[in-house]
Amino acid sequence: MKLMQQVQYLAFNPGVSPKEGGLPGLDVLKKVIGSINLFGIIAVVGALAICAVIWAWGHHSGGHQAEANGKKGTLVAAGCALLLGAANGIVAFFSTMGSQVH
């Protein structure tokens, strides 16, 4: 019976938790991910500017389809900027929530 309890405990708590510095190259990986995030934010700024121009052009030229696409693109770009800016907080939140599950 004691062995069965140990197996059940191991199934629910394998004892694995994230540790800093466990693998070589972790600093390089953090820099690469940070650079990708920065590249994404710069791309979103460009997309937001282009979509805003399309929205304005469609509005002033009477192109309802262009205006609708500009609005849609502006909202998508703003959503992407929100997600890119909040990426660390979102991951930290769900990581904390996941560590509380028993």
PDB file of C-alpha atoms in Angstrom:
ATOM      1  CA  MET A   1       0.000   0.000   0.000  1.00  0.00           C
ATOM      2  CA  LYS A   2       2.865   2.373   0.749  1.00  0.00           C
ATOM      3  CA  LEU A   3       4.312   1.893  -2.754  1.00  0.00           C
ATOM      4  CA  MET A   4       0.970   2.734  -4.327  1.00  0.00           C
ATOM      5  CA  GLN A   5       0.787   5.985  -2.369  1.00  0.00           C
ATOM      6  CA  GLN A   6       4.295   6.945  -3.513  1.00  0.00           C
ATOM      7  CA  VAL A   7       3.379   6.248  -7.151  1.00  0.00           C
ATOM      8  CA  GLN A   8       0.237   8.369  -6.834  1.00  0.00           C
ATOM      9  CA  TYR A   9       2.209  11.207  -5.242  1.00  0.00           C
ATOM     10  CA  LEU A  10       4.799  11.055  -8.011  1.00  0.00           C
ATOM     11  CA  ALA A  11       2.053  11.163 -10.626  1.00  0.00           C
ATOM     12  CA  PHE A  12       0.661  14.369  -9.137  1.00  0.00           C
ATOM     13  CA  ASN A  13       3.981  15.967  -8.179  1.00  0.00           C
ATOM     14  CA  PRO A  14       6.945  14.861 -10.294  1.00  0.00           C
ATOM     15  CA  GLY A  15       9.138  17.500  -8.604  1.00  0.00           C
ATOM     16  CA  VAL A  16       9.927  19.437 -11.786  1.00  0.00           C
ATOM     17  CA  SER A  17      10.044  23.225 -11.573  1.00  0.00           C
ATOM     18  CA  PRO A  18      11.698  25.876 -13.749  1.00  0.00           C
ATOM     19  CA  LYS A  19      15.226  26.758 -12.680  1.00  0.00           C
ATOM     20  CA  GLU A  20      17.367  29.639 -13.845  1.00  0.00           C
ATOM     21  CA  GLY A  21      20.692  28.760 -15.469  1.00  0.00           C
ATOM     22  CA  GLY A  22      20.048  25.070 -16.018  1.00  0.00           C
ATOM     23  CA  LEU A  23      21.082  25.019 -19.687  1.00  0.00           C
ATOM     24  CA  PRO A  24      23.970  26.642 -21.494  1.00  0.00           C
ATOM     25  CA  GLY A  25      22.986  29.453 -23.842  1.00  0.00           C
ATOM     26  CA  LEU A  26      20.012  30.654 -21.804  1.00  0.00           C
ATOM     27  CA  ASP A  27      21.240  34.261 -21.942  1.00  0.00           C
ATOM     28  CA  VAL A  28      21.583  34.057 -25.728  1.00  0.00           C
ATOM     29  CA  LEU A  29      18.084  32.620 -26.032  1.00  0.00           C
ATOM     30  CA  LYS A  30      16.670  35.449 -23.912  1.00  0.00           C
ATOM     31  CA  LYS A  31      18.383  38.011 -26.149  1.00  0.00           C
ATOM     32  CA  VAL A  32      17.070  36.323 -29.310  1.00  0.00           C
ATOM     33  CA  ILE A  33      13.497  36.233 -27.979  1.00  0.00           C
ATOM     34  CA  GLY A  34      13.770  39.859 -26.871  1.00  0.00           C
ATOM     35  CA  SER A  35      14.989  40.831 -30.335  1.00  0.00           C
ATOM     36  CA  ILE A  36      12.117  38.941 -31.973  1.00  0.00           C
ATOM     37  CA  ASN A  37       9.681  40.765 -29.681  1.00  0.00           C
ATOM     38  CA  LEU A  38      11.240  44.115 -30.615  1.00  0.00           C
ATOM     39  CA  PHE A  39      11.068  43.242 -34.324  1.00  0.00           C
ATOM     40  CA  GLY A  40       7.386  42.351 -33.894  1.00  0.00           C
ATOM     41  CA  ILE A  41       6.638  45.653 -32.170  1.00  0.00           C
ATOM     42  CA  ILE A  42       8.389  47.602 -34.951  1.00  0.00           C
ATOM     43  CA  ALA A  43       6.435  45.640 -37.585  1.00  0.00           C
ATOM     44  CA  VAL A  44       3.181  46.390 -35.751  1.00  0.00           C
ATOM     45  CA  VAL A  45       3.968  50.120 -35.753  1.00  0.00           C
ATOM     46  CA  GLY A  46       4.420  49.964 -39.523  1.00  0.00           C
ATOM     47  CA  ALA A  47       1.244  47.922 -39.996  1.00  0.00           C
ATOM     48  CA  LEU A  48      -0.710  50.336 -37.803  1.00  0.00           C
ATOM     49  CA  ALA A  49       0.471  53.315 -39.827  1.00  0.00           C
ATOM     50  CA  ILE A  50      -0.336  51.631 -43.161  1.00  0.00           C
ATOM     51  CA  CYS A  51      -3.778  50.499 -42.002  1.00  0.00           C
ATOM     52  CA  ALA A  52      -4.588  53.956 -40.668  1.00  0.00           C
ATOM     53  CA  VAL A  53      -3.657  55.464 -44.042  1.00  0.00           C
ATOM     54  CA  ILE A  54      -5.852  52.898 -45.849  1.00  0.00           C
ATOM     55  CA  TRP A  55      -8.702  53.664 -43.453  1.00  0.00           C
ATOM     56  CA  ALA A  56      -8.405  57.429 -44.084  1.00  0.00           C
ATOM     57  CA  TRP A  57      -8.006  56.981 -47.844  1.00  0.00           C
ATOM     58  CA  GLY A  58     -11.058  54.725 -48.004  1.00  0.00           C
ATOM     59  CA  HIS A  59     -13.102  57.169 -45.956  1.00  0.00           C
ATOM     60  CA  HIS A  60     -12.210  60.211 -48.050  1.00  0.00           C
ATOM     61  CA  SER A  61     -12.462  58.472 -51.426  1.00  0.00           C
ATOM     62  CA  GLY A  62     -15.760  56.733 -50.731  1.00  0.00           C
ATOM     63  CA  GLY A  63     -14.197  53.268 -50.863  1.00  0.00           C
ATOM     64  CA  HIS A  64     -16.232  51.492 -48.218  1.00  0.00           C
ATOM     65  CA  GLN A  65     -14.350  48.212 -48.625  1.00  0.00           C
ATOM     66  CA  ALA A  66     -10.977  49.942 -48.187  1.00  0.00           C
ATOM     67  CA  GLU A  67     -12.304  51.812 -45.169  1.00  0.00           C
ATOM     68  CA  ALA A  68     -13.573  48.586 -43.574  1.00  0.00           C
ATOM     69  CA  ASN A  69     -10.270  46.808 -44.262  1.00  0.00           C
ATOM     70  CA  GLY A  70      -8.336  49.746 -42.799  1.00  0.00           C
ATOM     71  CA  LYS A  71     -10.435  49.633 -39.633  1.00  0.00           C
ATOM     72  CA  LYS A  72      -9.994  45.885 -39.352  1.00  0.00           C
ATOM     73  CA  GLY A  73      -6.234  46.119 -39.893  1.00  0.00           C
ATOM     74  CA  THR A  74      -5.934  48.909 -37.344  1.00  0.00           C
ATOM     75  CA  LEU A  75      -7.739  46.846 -34.723  1.00  0.00           C
ATOM     76  CA  VAL A  76      -5.658  43.760 -35.484  1.00  0.00           C
ATOM     77  CA  ALA A  77      -2.415  45.762 -35.282  1.00  0.00           C
ATOM     78  CA  ALA A  78      -3.510  47.322 -31.981  1.00  0.00           C
ATOM     79  CA  GLY A  79      -4.351  43.856 -30.618  1.00  0.00           C
ATOM     80  CA  CYS A  80      -0.967  42.532 -31.705  1.00  0.00           C
ATOM     81  CA  ALA A  81       0.763  45.466 -29.999  1.00  0.00           C
ATOM     82  CA  LEU A  82      -1.189  44.731 -26.835  1.00  0.00           C
ATOM     83  CA  LEU A  83      -0.205  41.062 -26.884  1.00  0.00           C
ATOM     84  CA  LEU A  84       3.454  41.753 -27.677  1.00  0.00           C
ATOM     85  CA  GLY A  85       3.711  44.347 -24.926  1.00  0.00           C
ATOM     86  CA  ALA A  86       1.966  42.132 -22.389  1.00  0.00           C
ATOM     87  CA  ALA A  87       3.706  38.870 -23.349  1.00  0.00           C
ATOM     88  CA  ASN A  88       5.859  38.676 -20.209  1.00  0.00           C
ATOM     89  CA  GLY A  89       2.930  39.463 -17.933  1.00  0.00           C
ATOM     90  CA  ILE A  90       0.626  36.953 -19.647  1.00  0.00           C
ATOM     91  CA  VAL A  91       3.181  34.157 -19.397  1.00  0.00           C
ATOM     92  CA  ALA A  92       3.990  35.018 -15.769  1.00  0.00           C
ATOM     93  CA  PHE A  93       0.284  35.089 -14.873  1.00  0.00           C
ATOM     94  CA  PHE A  94      -0.494  31.705 -16.401  1.00  0.00           C
ATOM     95  CA  SER A  95       2.712  30.191 -15.058  1.00  0.00           C
ATOM     96  CA  THR A  96       1.724  31.290 -11.557  1.00  0.00           C
ATOM     97  CA  MET A  97      -1.799  29.968 -12.060  1.00  0.00           C
ATOM     98  CA  GLY A  98      -0.428  26.667 -13.354  1.00  0.00           C
ATOM     99  CA  SER A  99       1.843  26.235 -10.363  1.00  0.00           C
ATOM    100  CA  GLN A 100      -1.187  26.510  -8.055  1.00  0.00           C
ATOM    101  CA  VAL A 101      -2.976  23.553  -9.665  1.00  0.00           C
ATOM    102  CA  HIS A 102      -2.805  20.443  -7.498  1.00  0.00           C
TER     103      HIS A 102
END
